[in-house]
Amino acid sequence: MTATILSLEQISDNTVGGKAYGLSRLLAMGLPVPPAFVIRSAQSGSYPKDLDQHYRALACAKVAVRSSAQGEDGADASFAGQYDTVLNVADTTQLRQAIDHCVASADNHHARRYQEDQFNADTATMNVVVQRMVDARVAGVVF
């Protein structure tokens, strides 16, 4: 499948993975969400033709590159910590390296094993969120 880019506003379902879908839902509720786009069906070494254009449109110094694999999170399983995130990506060369890194993390031993245990499958469709970094004063996790 060819990798394509979607803005958060274009996302209407969870086929882009839980992170991307969650960000789109927050944005639709009118909450402040740092600008981002999603690479659907990301593949190492193969980038959408308009990648650089979307990256420049974020108009920022640094971005986070995060996994948003299909089936990554659900009612019965969570892949939290299984796939890699790359922070403080500062240019298009680093962006491509970070995308490749996230995609490759779907094939690491612990991620493959978890995928097999939870879903009886050995691969997941990897989508990647590219989002403007936020210089946070505080941060936390809420369950």
PDB file of C-alpha atoms in Angstrom:
ATOM      1  CA  MET A   1       0.000   0.000   0.000  1.00  0.00           C
ATOM      2  CA  THR A   2       1.291   3.458  -0.886  1.00  0.00           C
ATOM      3  CA  ALA A   3       1.956   5.859   1.974  1.00  0.00           C
ATOM      4  CA  THR A   4      -0.277   8.937   1.971  1.00  0.00           C
ATOM      5  CA  ILE A   5      -0.576  11.997   4.198  1.00  0.00           C
ATOM      6  CA  LEU A   6      -3.712  13.118   6.004  1.00  0.00           C
ATOM      7  CA  SER A   7      -4.250  16.226   8.083  1.00  0.00           C
ATOM      8  CA  LEU A   8      -5.915  15.700  11.459  1.00  0.00           C
ATOM      9  CA  GLU A   9      -9.036  17.357  10.029  1.00  0.00           C
ATOM     10  CA  GLN A  10      -9.272  14.675   7.328  1.00  0.00           C
ATOM     11  CA  ILE A  11      -9.367  11.756   9.767  1.00  0.00           C
ATOM     12  CA  SER A  12     -12.802  10.244  10.304  1.00  0.00           C
ATOM     13  CA  ASP A  13     -12.094   6.802  11.782  1.00  0.00           C
ATOM     14  CA  ASN A  14      -9.482   4.760  13.631  1.00  0.00           C
ATOM     15  CA  THR A  15      -7.897   3.159  10.553  1.00  0.00           C
ATOM     16  CA  VAL A  16      -5.004   5.582  11.124  1.00  0.00           C
ATOM     17  CA  GLY A  17      -4.446   4.171  14.610  1.00  0.00           C
ATOM     18  CA  GLY A  18      -5.520   5.268  18.056  1.00  0.00           C
ATOM     19  CA  LYS A  19      -3.108   8.185  18.541  1.00  0.00           C
ATOM     20  CA  ALA A  20      -3.965   9.874  15.258  1.00  0.00           C
ATOM     21  CA  TYR A  21      -7.690   9.262  15.668  1.00  0.00           C
ATOM     22  CA  GLY A  22      -7.606  10.555  19.235  1.00  0.00           C
ATOM     23  CA  LEU A  23      -5.836  13.751  18.151  1.00  0.00           C
ATOM     24  CA  SER A  24      -8.419  14.299  15.402  1.00  0.00           C
ATOM     25  CA  ARG A  25     -11.264  13.833  17.900  1.00  0.00           C
ATOM     26  CA  LEU A  26      -9.714  16.314  20.342  1.00  0.00           C
ATOM     27  CA  LEU A  27      -9.342  18.830  17.520  1.00  0.00           C
ATOM     28  CA  ALA A  28     -12.974  18.285  16.457  1.00  0.00           C
ATOM     29  CA  MET A  29     -14.062  19.058  20.044  1.00  0.00           C
ATOM     30  CA  GLY A  30     -12.347  22.433  19.744  1.00  0.00           C
ATOM     31  CA  LEU A  31      -9.518  21.601  22.124  1.00  0.00           C
ATOM     32  CA  PRO A  32      -6.034  23.001  21.468  1.00  0.00           C
ATOM     33  CA  VAL A  33      -3.985  20.379  19.626  1.00  0.00           C
ATOM     34  CA  PRO A  34      -0.506  21.109  18.277  1.00  0.00           C
ATOM     35  CA  PRO A  35      -0.539  20.988  14.451  1.00  0.00           C
ATOM     36  CA  ALA A  36       0.173  17.567  12.999  1.00  0.00           C
ATOM     37  CA  PHE A  37      -0.244  15.274  10.029  1.00  0.00           C
ATOM     38  CA  VAL A  38      -0.380  11.503   9.689  1.00  0.00           C
ATOM     39  CA  ILE A  39       1.463   9.287   7.246  1.00  0.00           C
ATOM     40  CA  ARG A  40      -0.928   6.408   6.543  1.00  0.00           C
ATOM     41  CA  SER A  41       0.748   3.063   5.762  1.00  0.00           C
ATOM     42  CA  ALA A  42       4.235   4.441   6.425  1.00  0.00           C
ATOM     43  CA  GLN A  43       7.076   2.406   4.984  1.00  0.00           C
ATOM     44  CA  SER A  44      10.778   2.625   5.627  1.00  0.00           C
ATOM     45  CA  GLY A  45      12.622   4.326   2.787  1.00  0.00           C
ATOM     46  CA  SER A  46       9.428   5.173   0.882  1.00  0.00           C
ATOM     47  CA  TYR A  47       7.972   8.599   1.597  1.00  0.00           C
ATOM     48  CA  PRO A  48       4.954  10.448   0.226  1.00  0.00           C
ATOM     49  CA  LYS A  49       5.929  12.962  -2.452  1.00  0.00           C
ATOM     50  CA  ASP A  50       4.375  15.805  -0.456  1.00  0.00           C
ATOM     51  CA  LEU A  51       6.176  14.980   2.831  1.00  0.00           C
ATOM     52  CA  ASP A  52       8.470  18.026   2.782  1.00  0.00           C
ATOM     53  CA  GLN A  53       5.542  20.340   1.956  1.00  0.00           C
ATOM     54  CA  HIS A  54       3.529  19.060   4.943  1.00  0.00           C
ATOM     55  CA  TYR A  55       6.554  19.278   7.220  1.00  0.00           C
ATOM     56  CA  ARG A  56       7.233  22.900   6.215  1.00  0.00           C
ATOM     57  CA  ALA A  57       3.539  23.734   6.728  1.00  0.00           C
ATOM     58  CA  LEU A  58       3.964  22.950  10.440  1.00  0.00           C
ATOM     59  CA  ALA A  59       6.200  26.059  10.495  1.00  0.00           C
ATOM     60  CA  CYS A  60       8.180  24.994  13.513  1.00  0.00           C
ATOM     61  CA  ALA A  61      11.690  24.284  14.618  1.00  0.00           C
ATOM     62  CA  LYS A  62      11.082  20.752  15.901  1.00  0.00           C
ATOM     63  CA  VAL A  63       8.568  17.910  15.628  1.00  0.00           C
ATOM     64  CA  ALA A  64       7.806  14.626  17.341  1.00  0.00           C
ATOM     65  CA  VAL A  65       7.486  11.519  15.168  1.00  0.00           C
ATOM     66  CA  ARG A  66       5.218   8.942  16.812  1.00  0.00           C
ATOM     67  CA  SER A  67       3.735   5.585  15.926  1.00  0.00           C
ATOM     68  CA  SER A  68      -0.010   5.241  15.427  1.00  0.00           C
ATOM     69  CA  ALA A  69      -0.319   1.639  14.301  1.00  0.00           C
ATOM     70  CA  GLN A  70      -3.696   0.236  13.407  1.00  0.00           C
ATOM     71  CA  GLY A  71      -4.931  -1.880  16.304  1.00  0.00           C
ATOM     72  CA  GLU A  72      -2.242  -0.397  18.554  1.00  0.00           C
ATOM     73  CA  ASP A  73      -4.661   0.392  21.354  1.00  0.00           C
ATOM     74  CA  GLY A  74      -8.087  -1.008  22.077  1.00  0.00           C
ATOM     75  CA  ALA A  75     -10.400  -2.324  24.745  1.00  0.00           C
ATOM     76  CA  ASP A  76      -8.340  -5.463  25.336  1.00  0.00           C
ATOM     77  CA  ALA A  77      -4.762  -4.413  24.611  1.00  0.00           C
ATOM     78  CA  SER A  78      -2.400  -1.440  24.611  1.00  0.00           C
ATOM     79  CA  PHE A  79       0.893  -1.213  22.789  1.00  0.00           C
ATOM     80  CA  ALA A  80       2.140   1.550  25.089  1.00  0.00           C
ATOM     81  CA  GLY A  81       5.933   1.481  24.970  1.00  0.00           C
ATOM     82  CA  GLN A  82       6.140  -1.182  22.270  1.00  0.00           C
ATOM     83  CA  TYR A  83       6.823   1.202  19.371  1.00  0.00           C
ATOM     84  CA  ASP A  84       9.355   4.018  19.323  1.00  0.00           C
ATOM     85  CA  THR A  85       8.870   7.788  19.295  1.00  0.00           C
ATOM     86  CA  VAL A  86      11.527  10.234  18.100  1.00  0.00           C
ATOM     87  CA  LEU A  87      11.512  13.726  19.617  1.00  0.00           C
ATOM     88  CA  ASN A  88      13.102  17.034  18.600  1.00  0.00           C
ATOM     89  CA  VAL A  89      13.342  16.239  14.887  1.00  0.00           C
ATOM     90  CA  ALA A  90      14.716  19.429  13.344  1.00  0.00           C
ATOM     91  CA  ASP A  91      14.975  18.988   9.549  1.00  0.00           C
ATOM     92  CA  THR A  92      13.826  16.868   6.596  1.00  0.00           C
ATOM     93  CA  THR A  93      16.792  14.494   6.801  1.00  0.00           C
ATOM     94  CA  GLN A  94      16.102  13.794  10.467  1.00  0.00           C
ATOM     95  CA  LEU A  95      12.388  13.479   9.647  1.00  0.00           C
ATOM     96  CA  ARG A  96      13.021  10.648   7.191  1.00  0.00           C
ATOM     97  CA  GLN A  97      15.333   8.914   9.670  1.00  0.00           C
ATOM     98  CA  ALA A  98      12.715   9.238  12.419  1.00  0.00           C
ATOM     99  CA  ILE A  99       9.966   7.823  10.187  1.00  0.00           C
ATOM    100  CA  ASP A 100      12.190   4.853   9.327  1.00  0.00           C
ATOM    101  CA  HIS A 101      12.957   4.369  13.022  1.00  0.00           C
ATOM    102  CA  CYS A 102       9.254   4.326  13.987  1.00  0.00           C
ATOM    103  CA  VAL A 103       8.399   1.930  11.164  1.00  0.00           C
ATOM    104  CA  ALA A 104      11.275  -0.387  12.116  1.00  0.00           C
ATOM    105  CA  SER A 105      10.096  -0.474  15.729  1.00  0.00           C
ATOM    106  CA  ALA A 106       7.003  -2.419  14.608  1.00  0.00           C
ATOM    107  CA  ASP A 107       9.356  -5.262  13.768  1.00  0.00           C
ATOM    108  CA  ASN A 108      11.307  -5.403  17.018  1.00  0.00           C
ATOM    109  CA  HIS A 109      11.105  -8.593  19.047  1.00  0.00           C
ATOM    110  CA  HIS A 110       8.893  -7.378  21.879  1.00  0.00           C
ATOM    111  CA  ALA A 111       6.425  -5.592  19.561  1.00  0.00           C
ATOM    112  CA  ARG A 112       6.123  -8.657  17.285  1.00  0.00           C
ATOM    113  CA  ARG A 113       5.631 -10.927  20.279  1.00  0.00           C
ATOM    114  CA  TYR A 114       2.950  -8.690  21.790  1.00  0.00           C
ATOM    115  CA  GLN A 115       1.164  -8.477  18.404  1.00  0.00           C
ATOM    116  CA  GLU A 116       1.206 -12.277  18.139  1.00  0.00           C
ATOM    117  CA  ASP A 117      -0.037 -12.744  21.715  1.00  0.00           C
ATOM    118  CA  GLN A 118      -2.838 -10.198  21.481  1.00  0.00           C
ATOM    119  CA  PHE A 119      -4.054 -10.541  17.921  1.00  0.00           C
ATOM    120  CA  ASN A 120      -2.558 -13.774  16.603  1.00  0.00           C
ATOM    121  CA  ALA A 121      -0.826 -11.748  13.893  1.00  0.00           C
ATOM    122  CA  ASP A 122       2.817 -10.919  13.300  1.00  0.00           C
ATOM    123  CA  THR A 123       2.542  -7.475  11.693  1.00  0.00           C
ATOM    124  CA  ALA A 124       0.666  -4.232  12.181  1.00  0.00           C
ATOM    125  CA  THR A 125      -0.051  -1.470   9.693  1.00  0.00           C
ATOM    126  CA  MET A 126       2.170   1.367  10.839  1.00  0.00           C
ATOM    127  CA  ASN A 127       0.925   4.916  10.571  1.00  0.00           C
ATOM    128  CA  VAL A 128       3.115   7.753  11.789  1.00  0.00           C
ATOM    129  CA  VAL A 129       2.084  11.042  13.407  1.00  0.00           C
ATOM    130  CA  VAL A 130       4.342  14.047  12.772  1.00  0.00           C
ATOM    131  CA  GLN A 131       3.433  16.738  15.289  1.00  0.00           C
ATOM    132  CA  ARG A 132       4.823  20.099  16.316  1.00  0.00           C
ATOM    133  CA  MET A 133       6.843  19.831  19.539  1.00  0.00           C
ATOM    134  CA  VAL A 134       5.486  21.734  22.511  1.00  0.00           C
ATOM    135  CA  ASP A 135       7.782  23.354  25.044  1.00  0.00           C
ATOM    136  CA  ALA A 136       5.783  22.156  28.049  1.00  0.00           C
ATOM    137  CA  ARG A 137       6.060  23.702  31.498  1.00  0.00           C
ATOM    138  CA  VAL A 138       4.560  20.540  33.021  1.00  0.00           C
ATOM    139  CA  ALA A 139       3.434  17.166  31.692  1.00  0.00           C
ATOM    140  CA  GLY A 140       1.611  14.118  32.941  1.00  0.00           C
ATOM    141  CA  VAL A 141      -0.401  11.051  32.075  1.00  0.00           C
ATOM    142  CA  VAL A 142      -4.059  10.572  32.984  1.00  0.00           C
ATOM    143  CA  PHE A 143      -5.869   7.251  32.964  1.00  0.00           C
TER     144      PHE A 143
END
